[in-house]
mmCIF file of C-alpha atoms and ligand atoms in Angstrom:
data_model
loop_
_atom_site.group_PDB
_atom_site.id
_atom_site.type_symbol
_atom_site.label_atom_id
_atom_site.label_comp_id
_atom_site.label_asym_id
_atom_site.label_seq_id
_atom_site.Cartn_x
_atom_site.Cartn_y
_atom_site.Cartn_z
ATOM 1 C CA ASP A 47 -2.512 -36.685 8.128
ATOM 2 C CA GLU A 48 -3.665 -33.034 8.047
ATOM 3 C CA LYS A 49 -3.229 -32.432 11.904
ATOM 4 C CA THR A 50 0.759 -33.661 11.619
ATOM 5 C CA LEU A 51 1.125 -31.421 8.522
ATOM 6 C CA GLU A 52 -0.257 -28.368 10.177
ATOM 7 C CA ALA A 53 1.790 -29.152 13.506
ATOM 8 C CA GLU A 54 5.118 -29.455 11.421
ATOM 9 C CA PHE A 55 4.178 -25.932 9.274
ATOM 10 C CA GLN A 56 3.588 -24.100 12.509
ATOM 11 C CA ARG A 57 7.029 -25.360 13.796
ATOM 12 C CA ARG A 58 8.567 -23.979 11.122
ATOM 13 C CA ILE A 59 7.078 -20.871 11.353
ATOM 14 C CA ASP A 60 7.941 -20.678 15.182
ATOM 15 C CA ASN A 61 11.254 -21.299 13.838
ATOM 16 C CA GLU A 62 11.482 -18.021 11.560
ATOM 17 C CA GLU A 63 11.718 -20.089 8.486
ATOM 18 C CA LYS A 64 10.315 -18.954 5.243
ATOM 19 C CA ILE A 65 7.857 -20.891 3.242
ATOM 20 C CA GLU A 66 8.323 -21.197 -0.509
ATOM 21 C CA PRO A 67 5.557 -22.049 -3.133
ATOM 22 C CA LYS A 68 6.380 -25.831 -3.453
ATOM 23 C CA ASP A 69 6.320 -26.137 0.633
ATOM 24 C CA TRP A 70 3.181 -27.755 2.211
ATOM 25 C CA MET A 71 1.045 -24.913 3.620
ATOM 26 C CA PRO A 72 -2.556 -25.042 5.119
ATOM 27 C CA GLN A 73 -5.040 -23.961 2.633
ATOM 28 C CA ALA A 74 -6.284 -20.902 4.713
ATOM 29 C CA TYR A 75 -2.686 -19.663 4.674
ATOM 30 C CA ARG A 76 -2.538 -20.076 1.100
ATOM 31 C CA LYS A 77 -5.897 -18.006 0.690
ATOM 32 C CA ASN A 78 -4.882 -15.631 3.319
ATOM 33 C CA LEU A 79 -1.829 -14.471 1.379
ATOM 34 C CA ILE A 80 -3.523 -14.489 -1.848
ATOM 35 C CA ARG A 81 -6.092 -11.946 -0.288
ATOM 36 C CA GLN A 82 -3.331 -9.624 1.358
ATOM 37 C CA ILE A 83 -0.604 -9.868 -1.444
ATOM 38 C CA SER A 84 -2.893 -9.346 -4.315
ATOM 39 C CA GLN A 85 -4.626 -6.353 -2.779
ATOM 40 C CA HIS A 86 -1.475 -5.100 -2.206
ATOM 41 C CA ALA A 87 -0.714 -5.070 -5.762
ATOM 42 C CA HIS A 88 -3.631 -3.884 -6.732
ATOM 43 C CA SER A 89 -2.787 -0.854 -4.261
ATOM 44 C CA GLU A 90 0.234 -0.302 -6.039
ATOM 45 C CA VAL A 91 -1.147 -0.167 -9.660
ATOM 46 C CA ILE A 92 -4.299 1.793 -8.314
ATOM 47 C CA GLY A 93 -2.292 4.262 -6.715
ATOM 48 C CA MET A 94 -0.443 5.208 -10.153
ATOM 49 C CA GLN A 95 -3.798 7.065 -10.882
ATOM 50 C CA PRO A 96 -4.050 10.213 -8.210
ATOM 51 C CA GLU A 97 -0.414 10.522 -8.810
ATOM 52 C CA GLY A 98 -0.601 10.192 -12.525
ATOM 53 C CA ASN A 99 -2.965 13.284 -12.596
ATOM 54 C CA TRP A 100 -0.455 15.477 -12.091
ATOM 55 C CA ILE A 101 2.456 14.471 -14.274
ATOM 56 C CA THR A 102 1.386 16.754 -16.988
ATOM 57 C CA ARG A 103 0.864 19.383 -14.664
ATOM 58 C CA ALA A 104 3.933 19.354 -12.511
ATOM 59 C CA PRO A 105 5.328 23.115 -11.973
ATOM 60 C CA SER A 106 9.004 22.025 -13.316
ATOM 61 C CA LEU A 107 10.571 19.441 -15.713
ATOM 62 C CA HIS A 108 12.401 18.312 -12.564
ATOM 63 C CA ARG A 109 9.410 17.732 -10.679
ATOM 64 C CA LYS A 110 7.554 15.862 -13.763
ATOM 65 C CA ALA A 111 10.717 13.854 -14.325
ATOM 66 C CA VAL A 112 10.602 12.720 -10.443
ATOM 67 C CA LEU A 113 6.742 12.334 -10.691
ATOM 68 C CA LEU A 114 7.266 9.933 -13.351
ATOM 69 C CA ALA A 115 9.629 7.983 -11.955
ATOM 70 C CA LYS A 116 7.492 7.505 -8.839
ATOM 71 C CA VAL A 117 4.731 6.233 -10.932
ATOM 72 C CA GLN A 118 6.630 4.098 -12.937
ATOM 73 C CA ASP A 119 8.347 2.265 -9.724
ATOM 74 C CA GLU A 120 4.548 1.698 -8.507
ATOM 75 C CA ALA A 121 3.979 -0.309 -11.644
ATOM 76 C CA GLY A 122 6.820 -2.172 -11.251
ATOM 77 C CA HIS A 123 5.967 -2.602 -7.296
ATOM 78 C CA GLY A 124 2.722 -4.276 -8.926
ATOM 79 C CA LEU A 125 4.265 -6.465 -11.048
ATOM 80 C CA TYR A 126 6.331 -7.752 -8.248
ATOM 81 C CA LEU A 127 3.558 -8.386 -5.673
ATOM 82 C CA TYR A 128 1.322 -9.960 -8.715
ATOM 83 C CA SER A 129 4.206 -12.202 -9.303
ATOM 84 C CA ALA A 130 4.690 -13.348 -5.576
ATOM 85 C CA ALA A 131 0.559 -13.902 -5.711
ATOM 86 C CA GLU A 132 0.758 -16.007 -8.624
ATOM 87 C CA THR A 133 3.056 -18.412 -6.977
ATOM 88 C CA LEU A 134 0.512 -19.373 -4.616
ATOM 89 C CA GLY A 135 -1.611 -20.969 -7.464
ATOM 90 C CA ILE A 136 -3.925 -18.101 -9.051
ATOM 91 C CA SER A 137 -3.522 -16.412 -12.374
ATOM 92 C CA ARG A 138 -2.949 -12.920 -13.097
ATOM 93 C CA GLU A 139 -6.569 -12.629 -14.984
ATOM 94 C CA GLU A 140 -8.127 -14.101 -11.678
ATOM 95 C CA LEU A 141 -6.425 -11.455 -9.940
ATOM 96 C CA ILE A 142 -7.515 -8.669 -12.475
ATOM 97 C CA ASP A 143 -10.935 -9.789 -12.623
ATOM 98 C CA ALA A 144 -11.209 -9.752 -8.786
ATOM 99 C CA LEU A 145 -10.427 -6.125 -8.459
ATOM 100 C CA HIS A 146 -12.640 -5.251 -11.673
ATOM 101 C CA THR A 147 -15.682 -7.086 -9.913
ATOM 102 C CA GLY A 148 -14.834 -5.581 -6.576
ATOM 103 C CA ALA A 149 -14.038 -8.949 -5.240
ATOM 104 C CA ALA A 150 -11.023 -7.732 -4.035
ATOM 105 C CA LYS A 151 -10.055 -4.416 -2.449
ATOM 106 C CA TYR A 152 -7.088 -1.562 -2.644
ATOM 107 C CA ALA A 153 -6.058 0.824 -0.306
ATOM 108 C CA SER A 154 -8.898 3.291 0.602
ATOM 109 C CA ILE A 155 -6.643 6.002 0.544
ATOM 110 C CA PHE A 156 -6.520 5.983 -3.323
ATOM 111 C CA ASN A 157 -10.205 6.836 -3.331
ATOM 112 C CA TYR A 158 -9.354 10.565 -2.495
ATOM 113 C CA PRO A 159 -9.152 12.622 -5.306
ATOM 114 C CA SER A 160 -5.784 14.381 -6.017
ATOM 115 C CA LEU A 161 -6.840 18.022 -6.334
ATOM 116 C CA SER A 162 -3.784 20.432 -6.296
ATOM 117 C CA TRP A 163 0.076 19.857 -6.741
ATOM 118 C CA ALA A 164 0.832 20.012 -3.146
ATOM 119 C CA ASP A 165 -1.277 16.461 -3.107
ATOM 120 C CA MET A 166 1.828 15.337 -4.506
ATOM 121 C CA GLY A 167 3.568 16.173 -1.696
ATOM 122 C CA ALA A 168 1.037 14.892 0.761
ATOM 123 C CA ILE A 169 0.933 11.439 -0.698
ATOM 124 C CA GLY A 170 4.468 11.289 -1.314
ATOM 125 C CA TRP A 171 5.476 11.978 2.249
ATOM 126 C CA LEU A 172 2.384 10.438 4.339
ATOM 127 C CA VAL A 173 0.846 7.938 1.857
ATOM 128 C CA ASP A 174 4.143 6.412 0.722
ATOM 129 C CA GLY A 175 5.574 7.071 4.520
ATOM 130 C CA ALA A 176 2.508 4.846 5.974
ATOM 131 C CA ALA A 177 3.493 2.254 3.007
ATOM 132 C CA ILE A 178 7.229 2.007 4.124
ATOM 133 C CA VAL A 179 6.191 1.667 7.923
ATOM 134 C CA ASN A 180 3.932 -1.023 6.614
ATOM 135 C CA GLN A 181 6.328 -2.660 4.321
ATOM 136 C CA VAL A 182 9.508 -2.330 6.313
ATOM 137 C CA SER A 183 7.589 -4.761 8.571
ATOM 138 C CA LEU A 184 6.310 -6.996 5.855
ATOM 139 C CA GLN A 185 10.288 -8.141 5.155
ATOM 140 C CA ARG A 186 9.857 -10.238 7.563
ATOM 141 C CA THR A 187 6.645 -12.193 6.675
ATOM 142 C CA SER A 188 7.053 -15.912 6.745
ATOM 143 C CA TYR A 189 6.102 -16.348 3.072
ATOM 144 C CA GLY A 190 9.431 -16.121 1.108
ATOM 145 C CA PRO A 191 8.421 -14.648 -2.305
ATOM 146 C CA TYR A 192 6.269 -11.623 -0.124
ATOM 147 C CA ALA A 193 9.429 -11.071 1.876
ATOM 148 C CA ARG A 194 11.821 -10.869 -0.939
ATOM 149 C CA GLY A 195 9.282 -8.334 -2.959
ATOM 150 C CA MET A 196 9.501 -6.183 0.197
ATOM 151 C CA VAL A 197 12.931 -5.952 0.336
ATOM 152 C CA ARG A 198 12.950 -4.703 -3.128
ATOM 153 C CA ILE A 199 10.020 -2.290 -2.893
ATOM 154 C CA CYS A 200 11.582 -0.639 0.680
ATOM 155 C CA LYS A 201 14.587 0.202 -1.372
ATOM 156 C CA GLU A 202 12.706 2.245 -3.905
ATOM 157 C CA GLU A 203 10.081 3.653 -1.298
ATOM 158 C CA SER A 204 12.528 5.955 0.636
ATOM 159 C CA PHE A 205 13.044 8.375 -2.513
ATOM 160 C CA HIS A 206 8.863 8.218 -2.675
ATOM 161 C CA GLN A 207 8.835 9.532 0.861
ATOM 162 C CA ARG A 208 11.482 11.870 0.459
ATOM 163 C CA GLN A 209 10.386 13.661 -2.749
ATOM 164 C CA GLY A 210 7.135 14.484 -1.639
ATOM 165 C CA TYR A 211 8.377 15.831 2.160
ATOM 166 C CA HIS A 212 10.533 18.108 -0.393
ATOM 167 C CA ILE A 213 7.468 19.225 -2.435
ATOM 168 C CA LEU A 214 6.044 20.237 0.726
ATOM 169 C CA MET A 215 9.068 21.895 2.186
ATOM 170 C CA THR A 216 9.502 23.883 -0.855
ATOM 171 C CA LEU A 217 5.546 25.201 -1.037
ATOM 172 C CA MET A 218 6.182 25.745 2.911
ATOM 173 C CA GLU A 219 8.841 28.105 2.042
ATOM 174 C CA GLY A 220 6.996 29.906 -0.598
ATOM 175 C CA ASP A 221 4.249 32.697 -0.500
ATOM 176 C CA GLU A 222 1.097 32.077 1.735
ATOM 177 C CA ARG A 223 -1.007 30.758 -1.314
ATOM 178 C CA GLN A 224 1.592 28.184 -1.378
ATOM 179 C CA ARG A 225 1.532 27.419 2.127
ATOM 180 C CA LYS A 226 -2.053 27.534 2.392
ATOM 181 C CA MET A 227 -2.159 24.763 -0.377
ATOM 182 C CA ALA A 228 0.289 22.432 1.564
ATOM 183 C CA GLN A 229 -1.628 22.621 4.592
ATOM 184 C CA ASP A 230 -5.149 22.035 2.917
ATOM 185 C CA SER A 231 -3.507 19.317 1.287
ATOM 186 C CA VAL A 232 -2.619 17.651 4.418
ATOM 187 C CA ASN A 233 -5.629 18.443 6.230
ATOM 188 C CA ARG A 234 -6.980 16.269 3.222
ATOM 189 C CA PHE A 235 -4.660 13.290 3.707
ATOM 190 C CA TRP A 236 -3.667 13.127 7.018
ATOM 191 C CA TRP A 237 -6.772 10.865 8.449
ATOM 192 C CA PRO A 238 -6.986 8.565 5.202
ATOM 193 C CA SER A 239 -3.549 7.855 5.515
ATOM 194 C CA LEU A 240 -4.017 6.698 9.286
ATOM 195 C CA MET A 241 -6.706 4.593 7.848
ATOM 196 C CA MET A 242 -3.941 2.403 5.843
ATOM 197 C CA PHE A 243 -2.983 0.654 8.800
ATOM 198 C CA GLY A 244 -6.553 -1.171 8.933
ATOM 199 C CA PRO A 245 -9.095 -1.307 11.817
ATOM 200 C CA HIS A 246 -7.660 -1.417 15.393
ATOM 201 C CA ASP A 247 -6.725 -4.670 16.392
ATOM 202 C CA SER A 248 -9.710 -5.625 18.402
ATOM 203 C CA ASP A 249 -11.713 -4.909 14.992
ATOM 204 C CA SER A 250 -9.455 -6.690 12.908
ATOM 205 C CA GLN A 251 -10.784 -9.980 11.212
ATOM 206 C CA HIS A 252 -7.373 -11.458 9.728
ATOM 207 C CA SER A 253 -4.797 -10.054 12.549
ATOM 208 C CA GLY A 254 -5.004 -12.784 14.723
ATOM 209 C CA GLN A 255 -4.759 -15.411 12.580
ATOM 210 C CA SER A 256 -2.153 -13.316 10.550
ATOM 211 C CA MET A 257 0.155 -13.198 13.675
ATOM 212 C CA THR A 258 -0.055 -16.718 14.546
ATOM 213 C CA TRP A 259 1.548 -17.640 10.734
ATOM 214 C CA LYS A 260 3.662 -14.579 10.656
ATOM 215 C CA ILE A 261 1.946 -12.946 7.597
ATOM 216 C CA LYS A 262 1.817 -9.829 10.002
ATOM 217 C CA ARG A 263 4.647 -9.359 12.326
ATOM 218 C CA GLN A 264 3.120 -5.966 14.053
ATOM 219 C CA SER A 265 -0.052 -4.755 14.501
ATOM 220 C CA ASN A 266 -2.391 -2.694 12.806
ATOM 221 C CA ASP A 267 -2.139 -0.430 16.039
ATOM 222 C CA GLU A 268 1.407 -0.506 16.447
ATOM 223 C CA LEU A 269 2.504 0.427 13.082
ATOM 224 C CA ARG A 270 -0.134 3.351 13.032
ATOM 225 C CA GLN A 271 1.506 4.526 16.348
ATOM 226 C CA LYS A 272 5.235 4.080 14.636
ATOM 227 C CA PHE A 273 3.800 6.032 11.939
ATOM 228 C CA VAL A 274 2.195 8.842 13.895
ATOM 229 C CA ASP A 275 5.328 9.586 16.216
ATOM 230 C CA GLN A 276 7.639 10.005 13.218
ATOM 231 C CA SER A 277 5.146 12.351 11.503
ATOM 232 C CA VAL A 278 4.835 14.706 14.233
ATOM 233 C CA GLU A 279 8.347 15.958 13.930
ATOM 234 C CA GLN A 280 8.665 16.009 10.227
ATOM 235 C CA ALA A 281 5.412 18.155 10.118
ATOM 236 C CA GLU A 282 6.696 20.769 12.522
ATOM 237 C CA ALA A 283 10.197 20.527 11.004
ATOM 238 C CA ILE A 284 8.301 22.606 8.116
ATOM 239 C CA GLY A 285 5.918 24.280 9.749
ATOM 240 C CA LEU A 286 2.715 22.197 8.883
ATOM 241 C CA THR A 287 -0.234 21.338 11.307
ATOM 242 C CA LEU A 288 -1.365 18.042 11.510
ATOM 243 C CA PRO A 289 -5.460 18.369 11.689
ATOM 244 C CA ASP A 290 -5.722 16.705 15.050
ATOM 245 C CA PRO A 291 -6.719 18.683 18.154
ATOM 246 C CA ASP A 292 -5.967 15.617 20.298
ATOM 247 C CA LEU A 293 -2.672 15.089 19.180
ATOM 248 C CA ARG A 294 0.148 15.420 22.043
ATOM 249 C CA TRP A 295 2.810 13.940 23.723
ATOM 250 C CA ASN A 296 2.203 11.203 26.110
ATOM 251 C CA GLU A 297 5.376 11.120 28.699
ATOM 252 C CA ASP A 298 3.843 7.785 30.096
ATOM 253 C CA ARG A 299 3.442 6.053 27.124
ATOM 254 C CA GLY A 300 6.444 7.474 25.348
ATOM 255 C CA HIS A 301 4.102 8.236 22.300
ATOM 256 C CA TYR A 302 1.952 10.369 20.951
ATOM 257 C CA ASP A 303 -1.729 10.048 21.803
ATOM 258 C CA PHE A 304 -3.912 11.085 18.897
ATOM 259 C CA GLY A 305 -7.821 11.700 18.050
ATOM 260 C CA GLU A 306 -10.181 8.670 17.109
ATOM 261 C CA ILE A 307 -10.320 8.051 13.184
ATOM 262 C CA ASP A 308 -13.640 8.081 11.601
ATOM 263 C CA TRP A 309 -14.462 4.539 11.319
ATOM 264 C CA GLU A 310 -17.595 5.137 9.345
ATOM 265 C CA GLU A 311 -16.001 6.999 6.846
ATOM 266 C CA PHE A 312 -13.403 4.152 6.707
ATOM 267 C CA TYR A 313 -16.304 1.304 6.211
ATOM 268 C CA SER A 314 -17.747 3.483 3.552
ATOM 269 C CA VAL A 315 -14.885 3.906 1.517
ATOM 270 C CA ILE A 316 -13.565 0.189 1.309
ATOM 271 C CA ALA A 317 -17.408 -0.767 0.911
ATOM 272 C CA GLY A 318 -16.901 1.151 -2.458
ATOM 273 C CA ASN A 319 -18.608 4.713 -1.724
ATOM 274 C CA GLY A 320 -15.644 6.918 -1.777
ATOM 275 C CA HIS A 321 -15.144 9.824 -4.033
ATOM 276 C CA CYS A 322 -13.299 8.050 -6.838
ATOM 277 C CA ASN A 323 -13.890 4.210 -5.948
ATOM 278 C CA ARG A 324 -15.985 3.933 -9.418
ATOM 279 C CA ASP A 325 -13.722 5.959 -11.546
ATOM 280 C CA ARG A 326 -10.648 4.476 -10.132
ATOM 281 C CA VAL A 327 -11.893 1.178 -11.227
ATOM 282 C CA ALA A 328 -13.614 2.224 -14.397
ATOM 283 C CA HIS A 329 -10.080 3.543 -15.212
ATOM 284 C CA HIS A 330 -8.328 0.479 -14.646
ATOM 285 C CA ARG A 331 -10.836 -1.369 -16.781
ATOM 286 C CA ARG A 332 -10.273 0.909 -19.648
ATOM 287 C CA ALA A 333 -6.514 0.747 -19.677
ATOM 288 C CA HIS A 334 -6.739 -2.749 -19.311
ATOM 289 C CA ASP A 335 -9.167 -3.416 -22.246
ATOM 290 C CA GLU A 336 -6.873 -1.055 -24.445
ATOM 291 C CA GLY A 337 -4.171 -2.882 -23.411
ATOM 292 C CA ALA A 338 -5.671 -6.185 -24.864
ATOM 293 C CA TRP A 339 -3.916 -6.095 -28.119
ATOM 294 C CA VAL A 340 -0.377 -5.858 -26.260
ATOM 295 C CA ARG A 341 -1.085 -9.176 -24.221
ATOM 296 C CA GLU A 342 -2.308 -10.691 -27.554
ATOM 297 C CA ALA A 343 1.013 -9.641 -29.734
ATOM 298 C CA LEU A 344 3.178 -11.211 -26.655
ATOM 299 C CA ASP A 345 0.919 -14.416 -26.627
ATOM 300 C CA ALA A 346 1.037 -14.795 -30.461
ATOM 301 C CA TYR A 347 4.970 -14.195 -30.451
ATOM 302 C CA GLU A 348 5.567 -16.310 -27.721
ATOM 303 C CA SER A 349 3.223 -19.237 -29.822
ATOM 304 C CA LYS A 350 5.094 -18.768 -32.805
ATOM 305 C CA ARG A 351 8.789 -18.991 -30.818
ATOM 306 C CA SER A 352 7.568 -22.365 -29.103
ATOM 307 C CA ALA A 353 6.469 -23.795 -32.400
ATOM 308 C CA ALA A 354 9.518 -22.913 -34.061
ATOM 309 C CA ARG A 355 11.463 -24.371 -31.169
ATOM 310 C CA THR A 356 9.458 -27.914 -31.660
ATOM 311 C CA ALA A 357 9.389 -27.678 -35.195
HETATM 312 N N1 LIG B 84 -7.995 -0.190 2.385
HETATM 313 C C1 LIG B 84 -8.727 -1.195 2.043
HETATM 314 N N2 LIG B 84 -8.976 -2.201 2.927
HETATM 315 C C2 LIG B 84 -8.513 -2.308 3.799
HETATM 316 C C3 LIG B 84 -7.699 -1.355 5.116
HETATM 317 C C4 LIG B 84 -7.604 -0.080 3.982
HETATM 318 N N3 LIG B 84 -7.006 1.018 4.232
HETATM 319 N N4 LIG B 84 -7.138 -1.491 6.023
HETATM 320 C C5 LIG B 84 -7.986 -2.601 6.201
HETATM 321 N N5 LIG B 84 -8.704 -3.186 4.676
HETATM 322 C C6 LIG B 84 -9.243 -4.115 4.794
HETATM 323 C C7 LIG B 84 -8.611 -5.603 4.825
HETATM 324 O O1 LIG B 84 -7.929 -6.217 3.259
HETATM 325 C C8 LIG B 84 -9.608 -6.770 5.488
HETATM 326 O O2 LIG B 84 -10.721 -6.718 4.195
HETATM 327 P P1 LIG B 84 -10.688 -8.309 3.352
HETATM 328 O O3 LIG B 84 -10.876 -9.627 4.287
HETATM 329 O O4 LIG B 84 -11.675 -8.249 2.685
HETATM 330 O O5 LIG B 84 -9.318 -8.336 2.751
HETATM 331 C C9 LIG B 84 -10.787 -5.789 6.411
HETATM 332 O O6 LIG B 84 -10.318 -4.173 5.914
HETATM 333 C C10 LIG B 84 -10.152 -5.919 7.844
HETATM 334 O O7 LIG B 84 -8.976 -5.698 7.839
HETATM 335 P P2 LIG B 84 -7.664 -6.346 8.511
HETATM 336 O O8 LIG B 84 -7.045 -5.835 9.651
HETATM 337 O O9 LIG B 84 -8.535 -7.821 9.324
HETATM 338 O O10 LIG B 84 -7.213 -6.875 7.189
HETATM 339 P P3 LIG B 84 -5.465 -7.303 7.207
HETATM 340 O O11 LIG B 84 -4.747 -7.862 8.571
HETATM 341 O O12 LIG B 84 -5.010 -7.929 6.105
HETATM 342 O O13 LIG B 84 -4.722 -6.000 7.589
HETATM 343 C C11 LIG B 84 -3.696 -4.316 5.871
HETATM 344 C C12 LIG B 84 -4.784 -4.598 6.550
HETATM 345 C C13 LIG B 84 -2.695 -3.761 7.301
HETATM 346 C C14 LIG B 84 -3.863 -3.103 5.176
HETATM 347 C C15 LIG B 84 -3.050 -5.713 5.564
HETATM 348 O O14 LIG B 84 -3.751 -6.269 4.569
HETATM 349 C C16 LIG B 84 -1.574 -5.278 4.659
HETATM 350 O O15 LIG B 84 -0.421 -5.098 5.510
HETATM 351 N N6 LIG B 84 -1.331 -5.059 3.516
HETATM 352 C C17 LIG B 84 -0.089 -5.086 2.720
HETATM 353 C C18 LIG B 84 -0.056 -3.667 2.546
HETATM 354 C C19 LIG B 84 -0.941 -2.861 1.847
HETATM 355 O O16 LIG B 84 -1.457 -3.459 1.247
HETATM 356 N N7 LIG B 84 -0.164 -1.784 1.421
HETATM 357 C C20 LIG B 84 -1.232 -0.945 0.438
HETATM 358 C C21 LIG B 84 -0.223 0.428 0.845
HETATM 359 S S1 LIG B 84 -0.475 1.592 -0.394
HETATM 360 C C22 LIG B 84 0.818 1.333 -1.482
HETATM 361 O O17 LIG B 84 1.841 0.299 -1.039
HETATM 362 C C23 LIG B 84 1.783 1.840 -2.471
HETATM 363 C C24 LIG B 84 2.409 3.162 -2.028
HETATM 364 O O18 LIG B 84 3.560 2.636 -2.292
HETATM 365 C C25 LIG B 84 2.186 4.539 -2.751
#
């Protein structure tokens, strides 16, 4: 019966076993994973837009080629994750529909506009930096397809962060105007990057259950702290100032203390009222509709092939 199955499932989780698509799992585990993996996939794909804005405006052919490679990687990360979500018994159409209707979220950070070339640096360094801290931890998530997708994604992410940091380092070695552009960009992206780790553990709706099922291996606050600690040194190394007057080393804790996030802004943006929410979803919807002919052609080709096979 259900109780025995659940007890056996939890024993497997406690025993660090990976859950695979054909294994029995509680419906709530399946639902939680579809929620998190699909929103992770949506984040990767929507995240292509702010950076995509700057591919034609890159300052050199080299920077253009690197940015193009990064945006292309994000599309691939989205596809790994949509495929992982589909192993849980949901179709791509349902996933995309949930994004278009707003039923599914994506990382709030992508609702902020990319206003200058320096933003390509701040996004690579801070947004991918935060994503890496989160995704390295998620390599140990209990659902097999998700964990394996994370291993592949983490291999590509380090290049994303490094190229962003290099853009900022180059600007900080430039003239006054370039240094100002880099600092302005970090001022705009620092706090929204901290929001990527989610609410405080005490306010996190899913963390308790996600930790019991080892979907989440480290808490929102623990990963956020790790990200802050690593970012302070990296900022100092290239002369950037992080926009938080409360940031200071706490010897007793062995971590940096930092100021409070603007949770009102956080909840407003994830409720759909950020700068770019409507544009991002409208853009995705337009690209999806314009790409319908490709999907139809693939279907036609596939049905012709299978007809030939059965003939
Ligand atoms: N943006 C949007 N929604 C957020 C959010 C954020 N930054 N942080 C939290 N939320 C949402 C959660 O999805 C949840 O809403 P829901 O019930 O509708 O899904 C609600 O706020 C409460 O948060 P919880 O802490 O209870 O939710 P989780 O336990 O799911 O924790 C999370 C949130 C840490 C983001 C977790 O879902 C997670 O680890 N997700 C996978 C990582 C991910 O999505 N990363 C996106 C990074 S961007 C990226 O990877 C692209 C980069 O490569 C450029």
